[in-house]
PDB file of C-alpha atoms in Angstrom:
ATOM      1  CA  MET A   1       0.000   0.000   0.000  1.00 51.00           C
ATOM      2  CA  LYS A   2       1.329   3.402  -0.987  1.00 65.00           C
ATOM      3  CA  ARG A   3       1.789   5.948   1.799  1.00 73.00           C
ATOM      4  CA  LYS A   4      -0.146   9.158   1.425  1.00 77.00           C
ATOM      5  CA  SER A   5       1.736  12.385   1.165  1.00 87.00           C
ATOM      6  CA  LYS A   6       1.181  15.130   3.703  1.00 90.00           C
ATOM      7  CA  GLU A   7      -0.484  17.214   0.974  1.00 89.00           C
ATOM      8  CA  GLN A   8      -2.901  14.400   0.118  1.00 90.00           C
ATOM      9  CA  LYS A   9      -3.817  13.858   3.792  1.00 92.00           C
ATOM     10  CA  GLU A  10      -4.517  17.573   4.213  1.00 93.00           C
ATOM     11  CA  ALA A  11      -6.684  17.619   1.082  1.00 93.00           C
ATOM     12  CA  GLU A  12      -8.684  14.637   2.371  1.00 94.00           C
ATOM     13  CA  GLU A  13      -9.162  16.291   5.774  1.00 95.00           C
ATOM     14  CA  ASP A  14     -10.288  19.547   4.157  1.00 95.00           C
ATOM     15  CA  LEU A  15     -12.714  17.693   1.900  1.00 95.00           C
ATOM     16  CA  LEU A  16     -14.209  15.836   4.868  1.00 95.00           C
ATOM     17  CA  PHE A  17     -14.628  19.154   6.705  1.00 94.00           C
ATOM     18  CA  TYR A  18     -16.550  20.736   3.846  1.00 93.00           C
ATOM     19  CA  LEU A  19     -18.724  17.670   3.333  1.00 92.00           C
ATOM     20  CA  GLU A  20     -19.475  17.329   7.046  1.00 92.00           C
ATOM     21  CA  TYR A  21     -20.403  20.973   7.624  1.00 91.00           C
ATOM     22  CA  TYR A  22     -21.981  21.762   4.243  1.00 91.00           C
ATOM     23  CA  LYS A  23     -25.570  21.688   5.522  1.00 89.00           C
ATOM     24  CA  LYS A  24     -24.652  23.995   8.416  1.00 90.00           C
ATOM     25  CA  PHE A  25     -23.532  26.825   6.131  1.00 89.00           C
ATOM     26  CA  ASP A  26     -26.183  29.546   6.298  1.00 88.00           C
ATOM     27  CA  THR A  27     -25.944  31.540   3.132  1.00 89.00           C
ATOM     28  CA  GLY A  28     -25.889  30.655  -0.520  1.00 91.00           C
ATOM     29  CA  TYR A  29     -22.540  32.443  -0.721  1.00 94.00           C
ATOM     30  CA  GLN A  30     -20.997  30.105   1.865  1.00 92.00           C
ATOM     31  CA  LYS A  31     -22.346  27.091   0.000  1.00 93.00           C
ATOM     32  CA  LYS A  32     -21.029  28.469  -3.297  1.00 94.00           C
ATOM     33  CA  ILE A  33     -17.531  28.794  -1.796  1.00 94.00           C
ATOM     34  CA  ALA A  34     -17.809  25.301  -0.296  1.00 94.00           C
ATOM     35  CA  ASP A  35     -18.896  23.871  -3.666  1.00 96.00           C
ATOM     36  CA  LYS A  36     -15.836  25.421  -5.304  1.00 97.00           C
ATOM     37  CA  GLU A  37     -13.494  24.099  -2.607  1.00 96.00           C
ATOM     38  CA  ILE A  38     -15.028  20.620  -2.734  1.00 95.00           C
ATOM     39  CA  LYS A  39     -14.600  20.464  -6.514  1.00 96.00           C
ATOM     40  CA  GLU A  40     -10.972  21.611  -6.331  1.00 96.00           C
ATOM     41  CA  LEU A  41     -10.137  19.129  -3.568  1.00 95.00           C
ATOM     42  CA  GLU A  42     -11.797  16.249  -5.407  1.00 95.00           C
ATOM     43  CA  ASP A  43      -9.851  17.106  -8.570  1.00 94.00           C
ATOM     44  CA  LYS A  44      -6.606  17.315  -6.579  1.00 89.00           C
ATOM     45  CA  LEU A  45      -7.212  13.897  -4.997  1.00 89.00           C
ATOM     46  CA  LYS A  46      -8.120  12.271  -8.316  1.00 89.00           C
ATOM     47  CA  LYS A  47      -4.779  13.345  -9.799  1.00 82.00           C
ATOM     48  CA  LYS A  48      -2.832  11.538  -7.071  1.00 65.00           C
TER      49      LYS A  48
END
């Protein structure tokens, strides 16, 4: 099994944060930012 890099672990932790707290974000703006971050993190993890 390949060890995960520090960068990959951080990206996974960030993604889990956004997914866990997504429903708690109040405004559409916060959700829009979260959507953007989630997409970027998913893309980053797929490239690894």
